[in-house]
Coordinates of C-alpha atoms and ligand atoms in Angstrom, one line a residue:
M1 CA -0.2 -0.5 0.0
S2 CA 1.7 3.0 -0.3
G3 CA 2.0 6.2 2.0
V4 CA -1.3 8.0 -0.2
A5 CA -3.4 5.2 0.4
A6 CA -2.5 4.7 3.5
A7 CA -3.2 8.2 4.8
L8 CA -6.8 7.9 3.0
L9 CA -7.8 4.5 4.3
L10 CA -7.1 6.2 8.0
L11 CA -8.8 9.4 7.6
T12 CA -11.4 7.2 6.4
A13 CA -12.1 5.3 9.1
I14 CA -11.4 8.1 11.7
S15 CA -14.4 10.0 9.4
T16 CA -16.8 7.0 10.7
T17 CA -16.0 6.0 13.9
A18 CA -14.5 8.4 15.8
P19 CA -18.3 10.9 16.8
S20 CA -17.6 13.2 19.0
E21 CA -21.0 13.7 20.1
P22 CA -24.1 11.4 19.2
A23 CA -25.9 11.1 16.6
D24 CA -29.4 12.2 17.0
L25 CA -30.6 9.3 14.8
V26 CA -29.3 6.3 13.5
L27 CA -30.5 3.8 10.7
V28 CA -29.1 -0.1 11.3
S29 CA -30.5 -2.8 8.8
A30 CA -30.6 -1.1 5.9
K31 CA -29.5 -1.5 2.1
I32 CA -29.0 2.0 1.6
W33 CA -28.1 2.9 -2.4
T34 CA -26.0 5.8 -1.2
G35 CA -25.5 7.3 -4.9
D36 CA -21.9 8.2 -3.7
R37 CA -19.4 6.4 -6.7
A38 CA -17.2 6.6 -3.3
R39 CA -19.4 4.0 -1.8
P40 CA -21.8 2.6 -3.1
E41 CA -23.3 0.5 -0.7
A42 CA -24.4 0.2 3.1
T43 CA -26.5 -1.0 5.6
A44 CA -26.2 2.0 8.1
M45 CA -26.2 5.5 9.0
A46 CA -25.9 8.1 11.2
V47 CA -27.5 11.7 11.6
R48 CA -27.1 15.1 13.7
G49 CA -28.0 18.3 13.1
G50 CA -30.5 17.1 9.6
R51 CA -26.9 16.2 8.4
V52 CA -25.5 12.9 7.6
V53 CA -22.4 11.7 9.6
A54 CA -21.7 8.7 8.8
V55 CA -22.3 6.0 6.2
G56 CA -21.0 2.8 6.5
G57 CA -21.9 -1.1 8.2
D58 CA -24.0 -1.3 11.3
E59 CA -20.7 -2.1 13.1
E60 CA -19.0 1.1 11.6
V61 CA -21.2 3.3 12.6
R62 CA -22.5 1.6 16.6
A63 CA -20.4 4.2 18.1
W64 CA -22.4 6.7 17.1
R65 CA -25.3 5.5 19.4
G66 CA -25.7 7.6 22.6
A67 CA -28.1 7.5 25.2
K68 CA -31.0 9.9 23.0
T69 CA -29.9 8.3 20.3
V70 CA -32.9 7.8 18.0
V71 CA -32.4 3.9 16.4
L72 CA -34.1 3.2 13.1
D73 CA -34.4 -0.2 12.1
A74 CA -35.2 -0.7 8.0
K75 CA -35.6 -4.6 9.0
G76 CA -33.2 -5.3 5.3
R77 CA -35.5 -2.6 3.4
R78 CA -34.0 -0.6 0.8
V79 CA -33.3 2.8 2.4
V80 CA -32.4 5.9 -1.1
P81 CA -32.0 9.7 -1.3
G82 CA -34.4 12.2 -1.1
F83 CA -36.1 12.3 -4.6
I84 CA -35.5 15.4 -6.1
D85 CA -38.1 16.3 -8.3
C86 CA -37.2 18.7 -11.0
H87 CA -40.0 20.4 -12.4
T88 CA -43.2 20.5 -9.8
H89 CA -45.7 23.3 -9.9
M90 CA -46.3 22.9 -6.1
S91 CA -49.3 25.5 -5.9
M92 CA -51.0 24.3 -9.8
G93 CA -50.8 20.8 -8.0
G94 CA -52.2 22.3 -4.4
V95 CA -55.1 23.6 -5.9
N96 CA -56.5 20.5 -8.4
L97 CA -56.3 18.6 -5.2
L98 CA -58.4 20.9 -3.6
A99 CA -60.4 21.0 -6.4
V100 CA -62.7 18.8 -9.4
D101 CA -60.8 16.4 -10.7
L102 CA -62.1 15.7 -13.9
R103 CA -58.5 13.5 -14.9
H104 CA -59.9 10.1 -15.5
T105 CA -63.6 10.8 -17.7
K106 CA -64.8 8.6 -19.9
D107 CA -66.4 10.3 -22.3
P108 CA -68.1 13.9 -22.6
A109 CA -71.4 13.0 -20.7
D110 CA -69.4 11.7 -17.8
F111 CA -67.0 15.5 -18.3
T112 CA -70.4 16.6 -17.7
R113 CA -71.5 14.5 -14.7
K114 CA -68.5 14.9 -12.7
L115 CA -68.3 18.6 -13.3
A116 CA -72.3 18.2 -12.2
E117 CA -71.6 16.6 -9.1
F118 CA -68.7 19.2 -7.8
A119 CA -70.5 22.4 -9.0
K120 CA -72.9 21.2 -6.6
T121 CA -70.4 21.6 -3.0
R122 CA -69.5 25.5 -4.3
P123 CA -71.8 28.5 -3.8
A124 CA -73.4 29.9 -6.0
G125 CA -70.9 32.3 -8.3
A126 CA -67.8 30.9 -7.5
W127 CA -65.7 30.3 -10.2
L128 CA -65.0 26.8 -10.9
T129 CA -60.9 26.2 -11.9
D130 CA -58.7 23.8 -13.3
G131 CA -59.9 20.1 -13.1
A132 CA -57.0 18.9 -15.1
W133 CA -58.7 16.8 -18.2
D134 CA -57.7 15.5 -21.2
H135 CA -60.1 14.7 -24.1
Q136 CA -57.3 12.4 -25.3
V137 CA -58.3 9.9 -23.4
W138 CA -61.6 9.4 -24.0
A139 CA -62.6 6.8 -26.7
N140 CA -63.3 10.0 -29.4
P141 CA -61.2 12.7 -28.7
V142 CA -63.2 15.8 -29.5
L143 CA -62.3 19.0 -27.3
P144 CA -64.9 19.9 -25.1
T145 CA -67.2 23.0 -25.4
R146 CA -69.1 24.8 -23.5
A147 CA -71.8 23.1 -23.8
M148 CA -70.6 20.5 -22.0
L149 CA -69.7 22.7 -19.1
D150 CA -72.9 25.3 -19.0
P151 CA -75.4 22.4 -17.8
A152 CA -73.5 21.8 -15.4
T153 CA -72.5 25.0 -13.8
G154 CA -75.4 27.0 -13.1
D155 CA -74.6 30.5 -12.3
R156 CA -71.1 29.3 -11.7
P157 CA -68.7 31.0 -13.9
A158 CA -66.3 28.2 -15.0
C159 CA -62.9 28.7 -16.9
L160 CA -61.0 24.5 -16.5
S161 CA -57.7 23.5 -17.9
R162 CA -56.5 20.6 -19.5
T163 CA -53.8 18.8 -17.7
D164 CA -50.9 19.8 -19.2
G165 CA -52.0 23.7 -18.7
H166 CA -51.6 24.9 -22.5
M167 CA -55.4 25.0 -22.8
M168 CA -58.5 25.6 -21.0
V169 CA -62.6 25.4 -21.6
C170 CA -64.6 28.0 -19.8
S171 CA -68.2 28.1 -20.0
S172 CA -70.6 30.1 -21.7
I173 CA -71.1 32.9 -18.5
A174 CA -67.3 33.0 -18.1
L175 CA -66.8 34.1 -21.7
K176 CA -69.5 36.9 -20.9
L177 CA -67.8 37.7 -18.3
A178 CA -64.6 38.4 -20.2
R179 CA -66.5 39.6 -23.3
I180 CA -64.9 37.1 -25.3
S181 CA -67.1 36.7 -28.5
R182 CA -66.6 36.3 -32.2
D183 CA -65.2 39.5 -32.6
T184 CA -62.4 38.9 -30.4
P185 CA -58.9 38.0 -32.3
D186 CA -56.5 35.1 -31.7
P187 CA -53.9 37.4 -29.7
P188 CA -50.0 36.5 -30.0
G189 CA -49.3 32.8 -29.7
G190 CA -53.0 32.2 -28.7
V191 CA -56.1 30.5 -30.4
V192 CA -59.7 31.3 -29.9
V193 CA -61.1 28.2 -31.0
R194 CA -64.2 29.1 -32.9
D195 CA -67.3 26.8 -34.2
S196 CA -68.0 26.9 -38.7
A197 CA -70.2 29.5 -37.3
G198 CA -67.4 31.6 -36.0
D199 CA -67.8 31.7 -32.7
P200 CA -66.0 30.7 -29.1
T201 CA -66.5 26.9 -28.8
G202 CA -64.9 27.9 -24.9
V203 CA -61.5 27.0 -25.8
L204 CA -58.9 29.2 -25.3
K205 CA -55.8 27.6 -26.3
D206 CA -52.1 29.4 -24.6
A207 CA -51.6 33.3 -25.0
A208 CA -56.0 33.3 -25.3
M209 CA -55.7 32.1 -21.6
D210 CA -54.6 35.8 -20.6
L211 CA -58.2 37.0 -21.9
I212 CA -60.3 34.9 -19.0
A213 CA -57.0 36.5 -16.4
S214 CA -58.8 40.1 -15.9
A215 CA -62.3 38.6 -15.2
R216 CA -61.4 35.5 -12.7
P217 CA -61.2 37.4 -9.6
P218 CA -57.0 35.9 -7.7
R219 CA -56.8 33.6 -5.1
T220 CA -56.5 35.0 -2.1
E221 CA -53.0 35.0 -0.1
A222 CA -54.9 32.3 2.0
E223 CA -56.1 29.9 -0.6
V224 CA -52.2 29.6 -2.0
E225 CA -51.1 28.8 0.9
E226 CA -53.2 26.3 1.9
A227 CA -52.7 24.6 -1.7
L228 CA -49.3 24.7 -0.9
S229 CA -49.2 22.9 2.6
T230 CA -51.2 20.1 0.3
A231 CA -48.8 19.7 -2.1
V232 CA -46.2 19.6 0.8
R233 CA -47.7 16.9 2.6
H234 CA -48.5 15.3 -1.2
A235 CA -44.9 15.0 -1.3
A236 CA -43.7 13.6 1.5
E237 CA -46.3 10.5 0.7
N238 CA -44.1 10.5 -2.3
G239 CA -40.7 10.7 -1.2
V240 CA -40.2 14.0 -2.6
T241 CA -37.6 15.8 -0.4
S242 CA -36.7 18.6 -2.6
V243 CA -38.3 20.5 -5.5
Q244 CA -37.1 22.8 -7.9
D245 CA -40.3 24.5 -8.3
L246 CA -42.1 27.1 -11.0
P247 CA -44.9 29.3 -11.0
G248 CA -48.1 28.1 -10.8
D249 CA -50.0 31.8 -9.1
A250 CA -47.9 35.2 -9.2
R251 CA -47.8 35.0 -5.0
D252 CA -46.4 31.6 -5.0
L253 CA -43.1 33.0 -3.4
D254 CA -44.2 34.8 -0.6
A255 CA -46.7 32.1 0.2
W256 CA -43.3 30.1 0.1
E257 CA -41.4 32.2 2.8
K258 CA -44.3 32.5 4.7
L259 CA -44.9 28.9 5.4
R260 CA -40.9 28.3 5.8
A261 CA -40.9 31.5 8.5
G262 CA -44.0 29.3 9.9
G263 CA -41.6 25.8 9.6
K264 CA -44.4 24.5 8.0
L265 CA -42.2 23.2 4.9
T266 CA -41.6 19.7 4.4
V267 CA -39.6 19.4 1.2
R268 CA -36.9 21.9 0.0
V269 CA -37.6 24.6 -2.4
S270 CA -35.6 26.3 -5.1
Y271 CA -38.4 28.4 -6.8
R272 CA -37.7 29.2 -10.5
P273 CA -39.6 32.5 -11.7
S274 CA -40.3 33.5 -15.4
L275 CA -37.3 34.5 -17.4
S276 CA -39.9 37.2 -18.5
E277 CA -39.1 38.9 -15.4
W278 CA -36.0 37.6 -14.8
E279 CA -35.2 41.3 -13.6
K280 CA -38.0 40.4 -10.3
A281 CA -36.0 37.2 -9.8
R282 CA -32.0 39.1 -10.0
D283 CA -34.0 41.7 -6.9
R284 CA -36.2 39.4 -4.9
R285 CA -32.6 36.9 -4.9
A286 CA -30.7 39.7 -3.8
A287 CA -33.4 40.7 -0.9
M288 CA -34.3 36.6 0.5
K289 CA -32.4 34.7 2.8
D290 CA -31.3 31.5 1.0
D291 CA -31.0 28.8 3.4
E292 CA -31.5 24.9 2.8
W293 CA -34.9 24.9 2.5
L294 CA -36.4 28.1 0.3
S295 CA -34.0 29.6 -2.4
I296 CA -34.6 31.3 -5.9
G297 CA -32.9 28.3 -7.9
G298 CA -33.2 30.1 -11.5
V299 CA -35.6 31.7 -14.0
K300 CA -37.4 29.4 -16.6
G301 CA -38.5 30.3 -19.6
Y302 CA -40.2 28.8 -23.0
M303 CA -40.1 28.1 -26.2
D304 CA -43.6 26.7 -27.4
G305 CA -46.9 24.6 -26.2
S306 CA -47.4 21.4 -26.2
L307 CA -47.7 18.1 -27.5
G308 CA -51.4 17.4 -27.1
S309 CA -52.6 21.0 -27.1
G310 CA -50.9 20.8 -31.1
T311 CA -49.0 23.6 -30.0
A312 CA -45.5 22.2 -30.0
L313 CA -43.5 23.9 -31.9
F314 CA -41.6 21.2 -34.8
F315 CA -39.6 21.8 -38.3
R316 CA -42.5 19.6 -40.2
P317 CA -46.0 19.3 -40.0
Y318 CA -48.2 17.9 -37.7
A319 CA -48.8 14.2 -39.3
D320 CA -53.0 14.6 -37.9
D321 CA -53.1 18.4 -38.9
P322 CA -50.9 19.6 -42.0
K323 CA -51.7 22.9 -41.7
T324 CA -50.1 23.4 -38.7
S325 CA -45.9 22.7 -37.0
G326 CA -47.1 24.2 -33.9
V327 CA -46.5 28.0 -32.3
Y328 CA -43.9 29.6 -30.9
A329 CA -44.4 30.8 -27.1
A330 CA -45.9 34.0 -26.4
E331 CA -42.3 35.2 -24.3
A332 CA -40.4 33.6 -27.8
I333 CA -41.8 35.7 -30.4
P334 CA -39.3 37.4 -31.3
L335 CA -36.5 35.1 -30.4
E336 CA -34.2 37.6 -30.5
K337 CA -36.2 38.9 -27.3
L338 CA -36.3 35.2 -25.8
E339 CA -32.4 34.9 -26.6
G340 CA -31.4 38.5 -24.7
R341 CA -33.4 37.7 -21.9
V342 CA -31.0 34.4 -21.6
A343 CA -28.4 36.0 -22.0
A344 CA -29.1 39.1 -19.7
A345 CA -29.9 36.6 -16.7
D346 CA -27.1 34.4 -17.4
A347 CA -24.8 37.5 -16.6
A348 CA -26.4 38.3 -13.7
G349 CA -25.5 35.3 -12.0
L350 CA -29.0 33.8 -13.2
A351 CA -29.9 29.6 -14.1
V352 CA -31.6 29.6 -17.1
E353 CA -33.6 26.8 -18.3
V354 CA -36.5 26.4 -20.5
H355 CA -39.6 24.7 -21.9
A356 CA -39.2 22.6 -25.2
I357 CA -41.4 20.1 -26.5
G358 CA -40.9 20.2 -30.7
D359 CA -37.9 19.0 -32.5
R360 CA -37.4 22.7 -33.5
A361 CA -37.9 25.1 -30.4
N362 CA -35.7 21.9 -28.7
A363 CA -33.5 23.2 -31.6
E364 CA -33.1 26.2 -31.9
I365 CA -32.7 26.7 -27.9
L366 CA -29.9 25.1 -28.2
D367 CA -28.6 27.1 -30.7
I368 CA -29.5 30.2 -28.6
Y369 CA -27.5 28.6 -25.7
E370 CA -24.4 28.1 -28.0
R371 CA -24.8 31.4 -28.7
V372 CA -25.0 33.2 -25.4
A373 CA -22.8 31.1 -24.2
K374 CA -19.7 32.2 -26.7
K375 CA -21.0 35.6 -25.9
N376 CA -20.9 35.7 -21.9
G377 CA -17.5 33.9 -21.7
P378 CA -16.9 30.5 -20.0
K379 CA -18.4 29.8 -16.5
D380 CA -20.6 26.7 -14.5
R381 CA -23.9 27.8 -16.5
R382 CA -26.0 24.4 -16.8
F383 CA -28.4 26.1 -19.0
R384 CA -31.2 23.8 -18.9
V385 CA -33.6 22.3 -21.1
E386 CA -37.2 21.4 -19.7
H387 CA -39.1 18.1 -21.3
A388 CA -36.5 18.0 -24.5
Q389 CA -39.0 15.5 -25.6
H390 CA -39.2 15.4 -29.3
L391 CA -35.4 15.4 -30.9
R392 CA -33.6 15.5 -34.0
A393 CA -31.5 12.7 -33.7
E394 CA -29.1 15.2 -34.5
D395 CA -29.1 17.7 -31.9
V396 CA -29.2 14.5 -29.4
P397 CA -25.7 14.8 -29.5
R398 CA -25.4 18.6 -28.4
F399 CA -27.1 18.5 -24.9
A400 CA -23.0 17.0 -24.2
K401 CA -20.9 18.7 -26.4
L402 CA -23.0 22.3 -25.0
G403 CA -23.3 21.2 -21.4
V404 CA -27.3 21.2 -21.3
I405 CA -29.4 19.5 -19.2
A406 CA -31.9 17.5 -20.4
S407 CA -34.6 17.9 -17.6
M408 CA -36.9 15.3 -18.6
Q409 CA -40.4 13.8 -16.7
P410 CA -40.4 10.4 -18.0
Y411 CA -44.1 9.7 -16.9
H412 CA -44.7 11.7 -19.9
A413 CA -43.7 9.4 -22.4
I414 CA -46.1 6.5 -21.5
D415 CA -48.8 9.0 -21.1
D416 CA -48.1 10.7 -24.6
G417 CA -46.5 7.2 -25.9
R418 CA -50.8 6.1 -26.2
W419 CA -51.3 9.2 -29.2
A420 CA -48.1 10.6 -30.2
E421 CA -47.3 8.6 -32.9
K422 CA -51.0 9.3 -35.0
R423 CA -49.9 13.1 -34.0
I424 CA -46.3 13.4 -35.2
G425 CA -45.5 9.7 -37.3
V426 CA -43.5 7.2 -36.2
E427 CA -39.7 8.5 -37.4
R428 CA -40.3 11.4 -35.1
C429 CA -41.5 8.8 -32.3
R430 CA -37.9 7.3 -32.1
T431 CA -36.3 10.4 -30.8
T432 CA -39.0 11.0 -27.9
Y433 CA -38.1 10.8 -24.7
A434 CA -35.0 9.9 -25.9
F435 CA -33.4 9.1 -22.7
R436 CA -30.8 6.4 -23.8
S437 CA -29.8 8.1 -26.1
L438 CA -28.8 11.3 -24.4
L439 CA -27.6 8.8 -21.9
D440 CA -25.5 7.6 -24.1
S441 CA -24.2 10.8 -26.0
G442 CA -22.7 12.2 -22.3
A443 CA -25.7 14.1 -21.2
T444 CA -26.4 14.9 -17.8
V445 CA -30.7 13.5 -17.6
A446 CA -32.3 15.2 -14.5
F447 CA -35.5 14.2 -14.2
G448 CA -38.8 15.3 -13.0
S449 CA -42.4 14.5 -12.9
D450 CA -44.3 18.0 -14.0
W451 CA -46.6 17.5 -11.6
D452 CA -49.4 18.6 -11.7
V453 CA -49.4 17.7 -15.6
A454 CA -48.4 13.8 -13.9
P455 CA -48.0 12.1 -11.4
L456 CA -45.5 13.1 -8.1
S457 CA -44.2 9.9 -7.7
A458 CA -40.3 9.5 -8.3
L459 CA -41.4 5.9 -8.2
A460 CA -43.9 5.9 -11.2
G461 CA -41.2 8.1 -13.2
I462 CA -38.6 5.7 -12.6
D463 CA -41.1 2.7 -13.5
A464 CA -42.1 4.9 -16.4
A465 CA -37.9 5.4 -17.6
V466 CA -37.1 1.6 -16.9
N467 CA -40.0 -0.3 -18.9
R468 CA -41.8 2.6 -21.5
R469 CA -45.1 0.0 -20.9
T470 CA -47.5 3.1 -21.9
L471 CA -50.7 3.5 -19.8
D472 CA -53.4 1.8 -22.3
G473 CA -51.0 -1.1 -22.0
K474 CA -50.8 -2.0 -25.4
H475 CA -47.0 -1.8 -25.4
P476 CA -46.4 -4.1 -22.6
Q477 CA -43.0 -4.2 -23.8
G478 CA -42.4 -0.9 -23.7
W479 CA -42.7 1.9 -26.5
F480 CA -40.2 2.3 -28.7
P481 CA -37.8 0.3 -25.8
E482 CA -34.8 1.0 -27.5
Q483 CA -34.7 4.2 -25.1
K484 CA -35.9 2.3 -22.0
I485 CA -32.5 3.0 -19.5
S486 CA -31.9 0.9 -16.0
V487 CA -33.2 1.6 -12.4
E488 CA -30.6 2.8 -11.3
E489 CA -29.8 5.3 -14.1
A490 CA -33.2 6.6 -13.7
L491 CA -32.2 6.7 -9.4
R492 CA -29.2 8.9 -10.5
A493 CA -31.5 11.2 -12.7
Y494 CA -33.8 11.6 -9.6
T495 CA -30.8 11.8 -7.0
A496 CA -28.0 13.3 -7.6
N497 CA -28.3 14.0 -11.7
A498 CA -31.7 16.4 -10.1
A499 CA -29.4 17.7 -7.5
F500 CA -26.4 18.4 -9.8
A501 CA -29.4 20.1 -12.3
G502 CA -30.2 23.1 -9.5
F503 CA -26.8 23.7 -8.7
E504 CA -27.6 21.6 -4.9
E505 CA -25.2 18.8 -5.1
K506 CA -22.8 19.5 -2.6
E507 CA -25.9 19.7 -0.2
K508 CA -27.6 16.4 -2.1
G509 CA -29.0 14.2 -4.3
T510 CA -26.7 11.4 -2.2
L511 CA -26.5 10.1 1.3
A512 CA -22.7 10.9 2.2
P513 CA -21.1 12.6 5.8
G514 CA -22.3 16.4 5.3
K515 CA -25.3 16.0 3.0
L516 CA -28.7 16.7 4.2
A517 CA -30.1 13.2 5.8
D518 CA -33.1 13.6 3.4
F519 CA -33.5 10.1 2.6
V520 CA -36.4 7.4 2.0
V521 CA -36.9 3.3 3.0
L522 CA -38.2 1.6 -0.1
S523 CA -41.1 -1.5 0.9
R524 CA -38.9 -3.6 -1.6
D525 CA -35.8 -3.1 -3.9
P526 CA -36.2 -1.9 -7.2
L527 CA -32.8 -2.8 -7.9
T528 CA -33.4 -6.4 -7.3
I529 CA -37.0 -7.1 -8.2
P530 CA -37.8 -7.9 -11.7
V531 CA -38.3 -4.7 -13.2
R532 CA -41.5 -5.8 -14.4
E533 CA -42.9 -5.6 -10.7
L534 CA -41.1 -1.7 -10.4
D535 CA -45.3 -0.8 -10.4
G536 CA -45.9 -2.4 -7.0
V537 CA -42.8 -0.6 -5.3
R538 CA -44.0 2.1 -2.0
V539 CA -42.5 4.4 -0.6
D540 CA -42.3 3.1 3.4
R541 CA -41.0 6.3 5.5
T542 CA -39.4 9.6 4.2
V543 CA -37.0 11.3 6.4
V544 CA -36.3 15.1 5.6
G545 CA -33.4 16.1 7.5
G546 CA -33.5 13.4 10.0
R547 CA -36.8 13.7 10.8
T548 CA -39.4 11.6 9.8
I549 CA -42.5 13.2 8.1
Y550 CA -44.4 10.2 6.8
S551 CA -44.8 6.5 7.7
R552 CA -46.8 4.7 5.3
A553 CA -49.4 2.9 7.7
D554 CA -49.6 -1.0 6.6
Ligands
LIG601 ZN1 -44.4 22.1 -16.6

């Protein structure tokens, strides 16, 4: 053994066996997947002051036990770092947990019936919002119309969002209050859908949704706080210990700060305000106290819309609608304006992430990132593309080459996979949710849910990335199975890579001395069970900063 190696060994031994004070918590008899390449597997871990102080075998960690140390016996179960979700809309999610759930309607009649049932529980005149409906799951996928809302909602104005947030359907009363009529022109970046007579059907796409905003009373501060608290509880149940959260309501950040001040946060929040208001984000960040619970992690922009709404931007037209290739998001018109904001935010030290779904949106944001990096000079900037959903084969290697992170949501693959081929044809689907190709090209892939467009469950996301079984059961061997990845790769994308994507790898994402003690105990071991059984793995316990915040009742 060389002298250096001997010294290193001695150092390791000291750091795991010589506690100056006993631990607050000791985890034993666990199968810990640490995510730390220096020590990938362990059976025990000691926690003090909310952080990991030792990772090792049960014997090695025994020395950390004192009279007041809580001992948690994992009984041989798998423990992994707390899941870090790179893409959430927590306030929207919370609002939807408290609102009508139109997610699983069978057809228009079922949609109207469920809405009517919920409407009865709300006071006269109250606005009905959200709903997360998805007409693509109907046997005959027609867009809903105000005619499906009016009989169900009575005198309550209704504007109900599609699950992807890129369109809404409004009742006749809501349209009237917002003064939307046959004479209302389509705003830039938006569409007022009309019937054959030229009258609005009730559906407003993308920027057209803003037309309703002035008529609709804003949520009260208490409502936003209630929504976020509900979302925080939901995160705990799903083993999600950190979120990189995106704007839902204008008062999100105030509400997050209030929850932090009240000691009510059990999920760590890295908030990303809108890129179009990057100056505000910069000033707010300078004024705000960043800590391990709440910070401003960067800013988020938009290139295009969504595949389900037909607004994702492609080079070639949609297969089922040859008149359109999608549209730019309002804030990307003109594109130079978006590029200017990316450059300015980057120069101000804000991490930039931009939503891009269609292949053209992806290619063009990569072009923008490349030019901005050149213009602003080299630094550790970790530009991100949110979704990176449909890529031309030639754009896949550009992520690694430019050091751009692909921040993806694997659950969308098994959801959209039911109908994506119909919309864009089989060729473009080969490099859709191209997890394997991206990893093989050397790119950093970080995962999230896009809750509440998809479930907040990281385990469901891992199952989706590994198996690619579409929700309709039609691809039991996987939809474009050549893009499957391993459980370990998916776990890493949801932990260490997600921390890296958020500039938080020094604090979290792996379980090693010095890291925050955020971890999850699982009911079964995803790393050893047959992958087809991944959908049966549950979160048994969620621990944040050494404190159990969720424990499943058996
Ligand atoms: Zn999103």
